[in-house]
CSV table of C-alpha atoms in Angstrom, one decimal:
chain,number,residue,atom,x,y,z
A,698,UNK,CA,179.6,191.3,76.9
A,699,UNK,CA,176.9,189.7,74.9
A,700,UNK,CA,174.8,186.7,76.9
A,701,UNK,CA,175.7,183.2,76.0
A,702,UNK,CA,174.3,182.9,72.2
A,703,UNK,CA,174.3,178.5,71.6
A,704,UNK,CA,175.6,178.7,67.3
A,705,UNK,CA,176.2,175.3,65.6
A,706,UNK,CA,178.9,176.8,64.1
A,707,UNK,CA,180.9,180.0,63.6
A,708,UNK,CA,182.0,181.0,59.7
A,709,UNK,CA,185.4,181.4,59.0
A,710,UNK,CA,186.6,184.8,57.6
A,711,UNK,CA,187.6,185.7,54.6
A,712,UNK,CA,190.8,187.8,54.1
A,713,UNK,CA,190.6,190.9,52.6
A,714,UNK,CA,193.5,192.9,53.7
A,715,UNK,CA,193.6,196.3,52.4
A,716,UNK,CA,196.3,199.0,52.3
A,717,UNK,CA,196.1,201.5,55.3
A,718,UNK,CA,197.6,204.3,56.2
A,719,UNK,CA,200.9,205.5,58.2
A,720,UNK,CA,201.3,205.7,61.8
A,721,UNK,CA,202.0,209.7,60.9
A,722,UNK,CA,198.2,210.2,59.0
A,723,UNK,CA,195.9,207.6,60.4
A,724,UNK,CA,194.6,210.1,63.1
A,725,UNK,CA,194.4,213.4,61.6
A,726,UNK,CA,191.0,215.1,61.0
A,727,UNK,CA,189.9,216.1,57.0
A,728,UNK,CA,190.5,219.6,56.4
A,729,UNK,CA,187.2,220.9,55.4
A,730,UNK,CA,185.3,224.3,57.2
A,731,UNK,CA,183.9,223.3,60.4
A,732,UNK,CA,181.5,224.9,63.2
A,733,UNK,CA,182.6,225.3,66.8
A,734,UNK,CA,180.8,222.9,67.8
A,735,UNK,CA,182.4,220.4,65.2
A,736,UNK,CA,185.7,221.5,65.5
A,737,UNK,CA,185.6,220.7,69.5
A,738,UNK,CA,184.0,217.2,68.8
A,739,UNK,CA,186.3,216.5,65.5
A,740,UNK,CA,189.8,217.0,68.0
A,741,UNK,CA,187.7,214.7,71.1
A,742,UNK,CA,186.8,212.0,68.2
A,743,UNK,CA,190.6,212.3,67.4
A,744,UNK,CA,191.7,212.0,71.1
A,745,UNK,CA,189.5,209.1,71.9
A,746,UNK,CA,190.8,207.2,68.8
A,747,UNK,CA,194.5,207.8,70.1
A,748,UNK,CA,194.3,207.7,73.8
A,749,UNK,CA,191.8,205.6,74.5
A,750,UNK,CA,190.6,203.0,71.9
A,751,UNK,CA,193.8,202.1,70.3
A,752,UNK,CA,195.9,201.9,73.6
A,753,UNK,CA,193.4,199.9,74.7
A,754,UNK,CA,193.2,197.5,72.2
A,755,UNK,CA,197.2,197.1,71.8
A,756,UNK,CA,197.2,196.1,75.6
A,757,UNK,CA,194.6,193.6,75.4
A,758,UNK,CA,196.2,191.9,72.1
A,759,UNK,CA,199.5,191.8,73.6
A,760,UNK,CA,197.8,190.4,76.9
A,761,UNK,CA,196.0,187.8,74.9
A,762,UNK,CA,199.1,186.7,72.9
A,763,UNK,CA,201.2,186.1,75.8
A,764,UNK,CA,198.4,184.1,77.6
A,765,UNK,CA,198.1,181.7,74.5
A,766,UNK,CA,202.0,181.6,74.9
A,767,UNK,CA,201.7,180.6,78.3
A,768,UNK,CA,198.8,178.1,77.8
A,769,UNK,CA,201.3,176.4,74.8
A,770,UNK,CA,204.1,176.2,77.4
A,771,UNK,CA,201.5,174.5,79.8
A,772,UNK,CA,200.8,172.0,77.4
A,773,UNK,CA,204.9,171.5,76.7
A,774,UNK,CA,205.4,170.8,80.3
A,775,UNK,CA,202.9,169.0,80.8
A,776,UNK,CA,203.8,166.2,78.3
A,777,UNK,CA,206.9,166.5,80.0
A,778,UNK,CA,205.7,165.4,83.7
A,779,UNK,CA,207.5,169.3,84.7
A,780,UNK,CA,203.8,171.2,84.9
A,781,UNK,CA,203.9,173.3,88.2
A,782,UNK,CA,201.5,175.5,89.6
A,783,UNK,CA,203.6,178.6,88.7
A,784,UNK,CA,203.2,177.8,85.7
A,785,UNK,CA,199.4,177.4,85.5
A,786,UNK,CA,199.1,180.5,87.9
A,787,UNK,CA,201.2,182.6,85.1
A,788,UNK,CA,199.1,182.0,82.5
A,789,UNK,CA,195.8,183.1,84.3
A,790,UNK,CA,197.9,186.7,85.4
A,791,UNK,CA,198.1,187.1,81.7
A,792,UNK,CA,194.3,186.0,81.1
A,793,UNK,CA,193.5,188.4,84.0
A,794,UNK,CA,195.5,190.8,82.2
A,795,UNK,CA,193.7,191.1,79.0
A,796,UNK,CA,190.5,190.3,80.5
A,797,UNK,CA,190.8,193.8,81.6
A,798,UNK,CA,191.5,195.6,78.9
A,799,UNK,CA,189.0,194.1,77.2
A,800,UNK,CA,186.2,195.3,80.2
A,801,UNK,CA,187.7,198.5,79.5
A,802,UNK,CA,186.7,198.1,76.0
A,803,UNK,CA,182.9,197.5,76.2
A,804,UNK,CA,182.4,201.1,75.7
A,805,UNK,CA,183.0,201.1,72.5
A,806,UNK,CA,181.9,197.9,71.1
A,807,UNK,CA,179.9,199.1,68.6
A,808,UNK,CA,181.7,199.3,65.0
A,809,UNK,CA,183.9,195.9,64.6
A,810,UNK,CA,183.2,194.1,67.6
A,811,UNK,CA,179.6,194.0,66.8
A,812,UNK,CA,180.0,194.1,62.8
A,813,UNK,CA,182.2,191.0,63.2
A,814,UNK,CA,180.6,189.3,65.9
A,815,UNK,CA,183.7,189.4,67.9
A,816,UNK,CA,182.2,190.1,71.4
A,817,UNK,CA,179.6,187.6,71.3
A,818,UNK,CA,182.7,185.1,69.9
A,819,UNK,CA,184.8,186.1,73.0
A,820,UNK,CA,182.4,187.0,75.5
A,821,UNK,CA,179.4,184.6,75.7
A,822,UNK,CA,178.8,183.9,79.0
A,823,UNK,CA,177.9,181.8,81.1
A,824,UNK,CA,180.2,178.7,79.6
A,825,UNK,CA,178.3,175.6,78.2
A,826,UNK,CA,179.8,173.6,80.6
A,827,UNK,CA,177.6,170.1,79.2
A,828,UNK,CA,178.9,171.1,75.9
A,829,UNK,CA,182.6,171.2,76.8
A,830,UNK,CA,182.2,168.0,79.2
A,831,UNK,CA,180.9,166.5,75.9
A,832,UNK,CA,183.4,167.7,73.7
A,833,UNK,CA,186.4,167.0,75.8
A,834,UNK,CA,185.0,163.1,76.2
A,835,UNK,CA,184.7,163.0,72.1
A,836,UNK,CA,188.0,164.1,71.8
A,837,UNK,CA,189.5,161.6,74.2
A,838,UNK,CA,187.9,159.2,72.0
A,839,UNK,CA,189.5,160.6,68.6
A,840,UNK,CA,187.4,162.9,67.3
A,841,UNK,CA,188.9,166.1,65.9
A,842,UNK,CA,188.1,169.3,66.3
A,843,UNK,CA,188.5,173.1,65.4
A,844,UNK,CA,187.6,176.1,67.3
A,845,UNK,CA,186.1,177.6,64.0
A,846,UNK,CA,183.5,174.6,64.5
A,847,UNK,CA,182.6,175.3,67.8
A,848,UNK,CA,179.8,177.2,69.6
A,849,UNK,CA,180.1,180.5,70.7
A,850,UNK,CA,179.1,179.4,74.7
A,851,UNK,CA,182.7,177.3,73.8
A,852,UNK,CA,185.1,179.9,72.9
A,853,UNK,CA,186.3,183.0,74.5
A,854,UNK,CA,187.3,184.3,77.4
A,855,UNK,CA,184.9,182.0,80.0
A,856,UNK,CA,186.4,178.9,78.3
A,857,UNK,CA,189.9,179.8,79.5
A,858,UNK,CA,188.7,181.1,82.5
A,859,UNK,CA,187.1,177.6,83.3
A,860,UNK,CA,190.0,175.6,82.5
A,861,UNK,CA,192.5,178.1,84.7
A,862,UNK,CA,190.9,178.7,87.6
A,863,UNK,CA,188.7,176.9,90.3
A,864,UNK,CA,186.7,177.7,93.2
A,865,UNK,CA,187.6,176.1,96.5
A,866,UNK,CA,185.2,173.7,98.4
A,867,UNK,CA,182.9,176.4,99.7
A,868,UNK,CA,183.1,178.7,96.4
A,869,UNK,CA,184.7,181.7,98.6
A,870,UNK,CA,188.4,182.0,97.1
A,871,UNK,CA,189.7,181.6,93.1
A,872,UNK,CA,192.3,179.4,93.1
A,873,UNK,CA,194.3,178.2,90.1
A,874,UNK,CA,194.1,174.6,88.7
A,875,UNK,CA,196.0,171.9,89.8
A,876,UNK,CA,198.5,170.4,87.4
A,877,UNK,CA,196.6,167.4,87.2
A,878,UNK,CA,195.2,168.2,83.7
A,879,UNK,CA,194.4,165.7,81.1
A,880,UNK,CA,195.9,165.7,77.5
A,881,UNK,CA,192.3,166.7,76.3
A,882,UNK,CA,192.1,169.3,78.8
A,883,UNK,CA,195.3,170.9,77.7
A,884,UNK,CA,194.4,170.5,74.2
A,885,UNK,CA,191.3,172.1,74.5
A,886,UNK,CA,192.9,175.4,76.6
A,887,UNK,CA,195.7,175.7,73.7
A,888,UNK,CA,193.2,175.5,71.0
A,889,UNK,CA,190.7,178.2,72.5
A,890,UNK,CA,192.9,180.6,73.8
A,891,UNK,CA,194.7,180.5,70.4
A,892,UNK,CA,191.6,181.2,68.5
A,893,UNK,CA,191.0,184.4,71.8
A,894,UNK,CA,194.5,185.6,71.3
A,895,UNK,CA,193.5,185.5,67.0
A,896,UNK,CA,190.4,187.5,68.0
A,897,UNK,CA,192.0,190.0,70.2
A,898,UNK,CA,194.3,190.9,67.6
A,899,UNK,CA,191.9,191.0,65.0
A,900,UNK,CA,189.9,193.5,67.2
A,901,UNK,CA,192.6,195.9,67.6
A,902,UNK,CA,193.6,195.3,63.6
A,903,UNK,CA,190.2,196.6,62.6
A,904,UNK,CA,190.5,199.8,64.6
A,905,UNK,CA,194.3,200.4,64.0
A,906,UNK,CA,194.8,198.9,60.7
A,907,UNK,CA,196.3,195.7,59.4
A,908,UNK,CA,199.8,197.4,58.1
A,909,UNK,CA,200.0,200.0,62.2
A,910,UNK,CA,199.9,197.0,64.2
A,911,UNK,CA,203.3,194.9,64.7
A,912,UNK,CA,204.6,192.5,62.8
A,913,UNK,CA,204.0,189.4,65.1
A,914,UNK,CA,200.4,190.4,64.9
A,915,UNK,CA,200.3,190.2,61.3
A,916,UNK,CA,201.8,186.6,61.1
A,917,UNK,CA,198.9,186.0,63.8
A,918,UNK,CA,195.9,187.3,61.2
A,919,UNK,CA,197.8,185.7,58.2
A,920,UNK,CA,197.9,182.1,60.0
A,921,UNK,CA,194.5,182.3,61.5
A,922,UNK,CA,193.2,183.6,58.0
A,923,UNK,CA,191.6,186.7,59.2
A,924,UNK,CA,191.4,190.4,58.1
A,925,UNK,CA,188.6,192.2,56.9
A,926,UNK,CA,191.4,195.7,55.5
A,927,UNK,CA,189.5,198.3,58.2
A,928,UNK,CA,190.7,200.6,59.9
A,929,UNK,CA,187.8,202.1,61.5
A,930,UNK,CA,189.4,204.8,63.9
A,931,UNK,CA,190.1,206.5,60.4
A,932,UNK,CA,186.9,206.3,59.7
A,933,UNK,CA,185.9,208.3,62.8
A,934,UNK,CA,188.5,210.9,63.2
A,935,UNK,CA,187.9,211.4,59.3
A,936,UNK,CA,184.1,212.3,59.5
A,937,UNK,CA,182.7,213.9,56.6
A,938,UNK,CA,185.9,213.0,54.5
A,939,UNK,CA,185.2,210.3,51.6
A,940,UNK,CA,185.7,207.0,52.5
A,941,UNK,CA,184.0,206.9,56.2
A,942,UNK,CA,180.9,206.6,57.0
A,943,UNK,CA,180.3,209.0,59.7
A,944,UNK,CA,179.0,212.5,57.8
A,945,UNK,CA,179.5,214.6,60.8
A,946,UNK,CA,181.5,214.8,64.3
A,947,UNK,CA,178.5,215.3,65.7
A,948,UNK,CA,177.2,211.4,64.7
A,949,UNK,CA,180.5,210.4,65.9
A,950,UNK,CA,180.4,211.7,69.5
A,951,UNK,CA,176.7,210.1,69.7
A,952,UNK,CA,177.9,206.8,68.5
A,953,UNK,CA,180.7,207.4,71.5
A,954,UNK,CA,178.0,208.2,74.1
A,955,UNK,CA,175.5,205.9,72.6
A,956,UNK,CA,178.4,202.9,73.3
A,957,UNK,CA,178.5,204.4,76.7
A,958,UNK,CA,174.7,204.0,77.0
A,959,UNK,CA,174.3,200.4,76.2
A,960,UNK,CA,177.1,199.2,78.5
A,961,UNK,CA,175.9,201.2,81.3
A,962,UNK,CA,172.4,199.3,80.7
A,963,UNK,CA,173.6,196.1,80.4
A,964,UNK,CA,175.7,196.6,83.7
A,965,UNK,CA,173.0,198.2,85.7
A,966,UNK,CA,170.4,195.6,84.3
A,967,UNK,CA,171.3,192.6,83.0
A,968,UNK,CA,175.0,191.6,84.6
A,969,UNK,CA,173.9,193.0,88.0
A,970,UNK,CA,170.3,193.1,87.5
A,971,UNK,CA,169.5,189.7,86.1
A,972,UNK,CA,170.6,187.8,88.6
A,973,UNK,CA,169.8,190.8,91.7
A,974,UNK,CA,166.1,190.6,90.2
A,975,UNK,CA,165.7,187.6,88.0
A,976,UNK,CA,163.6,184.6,89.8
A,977,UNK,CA,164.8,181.6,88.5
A,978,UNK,CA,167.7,179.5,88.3
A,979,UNK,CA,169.0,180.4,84.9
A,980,UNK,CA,168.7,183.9,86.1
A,981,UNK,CA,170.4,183.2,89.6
A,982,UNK,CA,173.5,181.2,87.4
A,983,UNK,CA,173.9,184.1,84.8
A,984,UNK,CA,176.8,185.5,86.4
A,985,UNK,CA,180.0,186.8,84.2
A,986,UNK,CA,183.2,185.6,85.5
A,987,UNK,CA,182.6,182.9,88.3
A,988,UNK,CA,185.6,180.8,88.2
A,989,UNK,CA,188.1,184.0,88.8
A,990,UNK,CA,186.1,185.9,91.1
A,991,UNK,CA,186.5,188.5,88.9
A,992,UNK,CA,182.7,189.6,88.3
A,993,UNK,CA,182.8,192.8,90.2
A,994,UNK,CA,186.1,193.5,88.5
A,995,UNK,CA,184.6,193.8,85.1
A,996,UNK,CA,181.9,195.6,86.5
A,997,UNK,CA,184.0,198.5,87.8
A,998,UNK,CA,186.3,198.3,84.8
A,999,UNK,CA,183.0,198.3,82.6
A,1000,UNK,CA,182.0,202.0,84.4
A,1001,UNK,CA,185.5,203.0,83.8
A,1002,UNK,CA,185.6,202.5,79.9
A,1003,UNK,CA,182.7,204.9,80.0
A,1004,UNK,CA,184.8,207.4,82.0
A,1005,UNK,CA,187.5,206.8,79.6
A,1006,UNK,CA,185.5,207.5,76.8
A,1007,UNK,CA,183.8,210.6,78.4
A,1008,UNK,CA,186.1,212.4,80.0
A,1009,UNK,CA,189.5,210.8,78.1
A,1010,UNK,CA,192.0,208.5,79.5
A,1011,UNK,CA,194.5,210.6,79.4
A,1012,UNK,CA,194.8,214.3,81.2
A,1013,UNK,CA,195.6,216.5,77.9
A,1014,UNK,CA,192.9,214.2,76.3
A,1015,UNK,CA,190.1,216.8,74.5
A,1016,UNK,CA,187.1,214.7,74.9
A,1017,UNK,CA,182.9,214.9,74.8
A,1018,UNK,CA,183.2,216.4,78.4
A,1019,UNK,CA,185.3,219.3,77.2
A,1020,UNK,CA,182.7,220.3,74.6
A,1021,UNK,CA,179.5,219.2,77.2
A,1022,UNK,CA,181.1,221.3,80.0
A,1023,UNK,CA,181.3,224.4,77.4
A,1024,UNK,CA,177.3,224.4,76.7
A,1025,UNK,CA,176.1,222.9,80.1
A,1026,UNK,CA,178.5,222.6,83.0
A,1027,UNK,CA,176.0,221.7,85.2
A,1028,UNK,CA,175.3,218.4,83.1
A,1029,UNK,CA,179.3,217.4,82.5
A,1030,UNK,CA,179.1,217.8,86.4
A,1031,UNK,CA,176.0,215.6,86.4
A,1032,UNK,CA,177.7,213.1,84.3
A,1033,UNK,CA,181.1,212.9,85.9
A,1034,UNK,CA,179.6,212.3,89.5
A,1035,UNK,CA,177.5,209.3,87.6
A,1036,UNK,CA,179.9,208.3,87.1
A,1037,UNK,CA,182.1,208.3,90.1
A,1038,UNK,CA,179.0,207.0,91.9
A,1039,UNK,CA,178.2,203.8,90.2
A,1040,UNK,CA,181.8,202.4,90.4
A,1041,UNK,CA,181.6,202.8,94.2
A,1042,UNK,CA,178.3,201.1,94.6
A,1043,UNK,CA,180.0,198.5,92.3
A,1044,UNK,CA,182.9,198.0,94.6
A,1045,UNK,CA,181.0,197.6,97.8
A,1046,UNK,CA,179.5,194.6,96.3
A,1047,UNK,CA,181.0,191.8,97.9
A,1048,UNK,CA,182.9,188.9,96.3
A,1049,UNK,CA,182.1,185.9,95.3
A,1050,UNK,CA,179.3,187.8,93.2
A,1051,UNK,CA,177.2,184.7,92.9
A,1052,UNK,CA,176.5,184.3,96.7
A,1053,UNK,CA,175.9,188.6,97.1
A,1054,UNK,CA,173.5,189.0,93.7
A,1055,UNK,CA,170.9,189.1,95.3
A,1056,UNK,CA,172.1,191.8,98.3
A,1057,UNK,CA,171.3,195.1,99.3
A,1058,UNK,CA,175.0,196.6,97.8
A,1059,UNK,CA,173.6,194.8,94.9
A,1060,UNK,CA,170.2,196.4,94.4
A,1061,UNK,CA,171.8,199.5,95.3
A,1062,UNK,CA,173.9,199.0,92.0
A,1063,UNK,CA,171.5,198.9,90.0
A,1064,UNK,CA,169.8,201.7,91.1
A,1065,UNK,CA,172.9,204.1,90.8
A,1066,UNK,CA,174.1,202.4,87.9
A,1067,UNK,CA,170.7,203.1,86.2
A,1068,UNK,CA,170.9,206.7,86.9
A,1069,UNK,CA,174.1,206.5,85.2
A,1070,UNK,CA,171.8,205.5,82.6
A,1071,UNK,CA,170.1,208.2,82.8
A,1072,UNK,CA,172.6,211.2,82.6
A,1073,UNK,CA,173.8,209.5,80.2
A,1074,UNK,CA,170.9,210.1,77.8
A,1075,UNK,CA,171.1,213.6,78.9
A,1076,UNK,CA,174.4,214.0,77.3
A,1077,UNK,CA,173.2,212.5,74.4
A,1078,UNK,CA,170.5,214.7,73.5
A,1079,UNK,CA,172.6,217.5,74.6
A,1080,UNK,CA,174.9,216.5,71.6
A,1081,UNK,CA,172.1,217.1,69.0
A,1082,UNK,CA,170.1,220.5,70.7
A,1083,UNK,CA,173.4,222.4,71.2
């Protein structure tokens, strides 16, 4: 999510793995008196841990770990002369695959992802293509290297993306690599989707809880040295209990919509809107997700982590729109069509992004997606004058 952020280096973490929790306990709500009002937010605070965060963070973990699986049998093969398209073409489904959970995830990237720096470690955008080009020559030439010494503008996401997919000649269709990768090359993709897999899982590890995710996943944080014994979605579904840091439901649900908020703007007015609006070259180049063609992808899927969150990502889900509907149906309605609209004037963007930034369906976007913005808001002072 966050804009490429250049860092000499990036700390390694300590572990601090804590006891957590049961599957059985880790979602239920304190039992202490509560209002209405707090009783409906307290059960969509406990629905939107289950159904939506935790879900979504599982898939994306178990996306990322068989992508760094795929990338290490890449590698394999390729030392072996037996390196086929297929095989290249299967690892980038499985990038593809978690790339999307994790767009359905920018809703909520307040608590760990920012706390930890994990989105700007897997998310900075657009790639330091120089840097890498540099790296890769000093590594043909011997030098070592660890992704924990890398910039951020070298990790994540964009790398992988970079080094398993292409554009064609006139930048028009996403094509996998050719298997004509170099030993560097190869070593490079293993070593940074590795360290994206170890992120991924860490993410979801900080919501669930080290000792409720699975046992492969633990090996994964033990290797790679990482833990930090959170379990945040306890945190949040335990409001006002000892032990979190949320005093009421009512700050929960506005750290909820307030996540909703600052994806919607960044959408509407920096991903879009930068390069839509934005005069120069750097502006025209700031474009997430070139080398897939999957910009208007994470987009949509961007709008619909908002839904998710909203309105619930499942249909028994109590969520915020429940309790908004109750005290202003005219707004949830507001909200809901906000939402519906700015994913449709997201898809009729046309692909390749880059060469339709700058378009009417574009400008449009921004426009809609800004009103987005702007019911938003509603909602949220709705939370605090009802």
């Amino acid at each position: 999510m966050n804009k490429f952020i250049k860092l000499a280096a990036v700390a390694t973490m300590a572990v601090a793995v804590l006891p957590s929790c049961s599957d059985d306990d880790k979602t239920d709500a304190p039992d202490v008196p509560q209002s209405a009002k707090e009783a409906a937010l307290a059960k969509a605070t406990s629905d939107y841990v289950s159904n939506t965060v935790l879900p979504t963070y599982k898939s994306m973990a178990d996306a990322a770990i068989e992508m760094a699986d795929l990338c290490a049998v890449m590698k394999e093969k390729h030392a072996e002369g037996t390196l086929t398209s297929a095989d290249i073409a299967a690892a980038g489904n499985a990038w593809k695959e978690s790339r999307k959970y994790w767009e359905l995830s920018e809703a909520f990237l307040f608590g760990p992802a920012a706390n930890h720096n994990i989105d700007p470690h897997i998310d900075s955008w657009p790639l330091d293509k120089a840097a890498m080009d540099q790296l890769l020559g000093q590594i043909r030439n011997g030098a070592s290297w660890t992704a924990e010494n890398l910039g951020y503008g070298l990790l994540g996401f964009h790398s992988v993306e970079y080094m398993l997919y292409e554009l064609s000649a006139d930048e028009n269709t996403s094509l996998t690599h050719s298997a004509n990768y170099t030993d560097e090359e190869l070593e490079y993709l293993t070593g940074v989707a590795d360290d994206l897999r170890d992120q991924c899982v860490l993410l979801e590890a900080c919501w669930a809880g080290t000792d409720n995710v699975s046992a492969r996943k633990r090996e994964i944080l033990e290797d790679a040295e990482l833990g930090y014994g959170e379990e945040y979605g306890r945190e949040m579904v335990n409001a006002g209990a000892a032990g979190s840091r949320f005093k009421t439901f009512q700050e929960t649900a506005e750290e909820i919509i307030q996540g909703c908020i600052d994806i919607a703007d960044e959408v509407g007015n920096t991903k879009i809107g930068r390069p839509n609006k934005g005069s120069s070259l750097e502006d025209r180049n700031y474009i997430e997700s070139p080398y897939s063609l999957n910009s208007i992808e994470d987009f949509a899927d961007n709008i619909r982590s908002i839904r998710n969150s909203y309105i619930g990502s499942t249909a028994s889900s109590a969520s915020i729109s429940d309790y908004i509907k109750s005290v202003n149906p005219t707004l949830d309605t507001e909200l809901r069509t906000a939402i519906e609209d700015a994913i449709t004037a997201i898809n009729a963007i046309p692909e390749p992004f880059a060469k339709n930034a700058t378009g009417s369906e574009a400008t449009n976007a921004v426009e809609v997606v800004n009103d987005l913005v702007s019911a938003l808001e509603k909602v949220y002072q709705a939370l605090g004058n009802n």
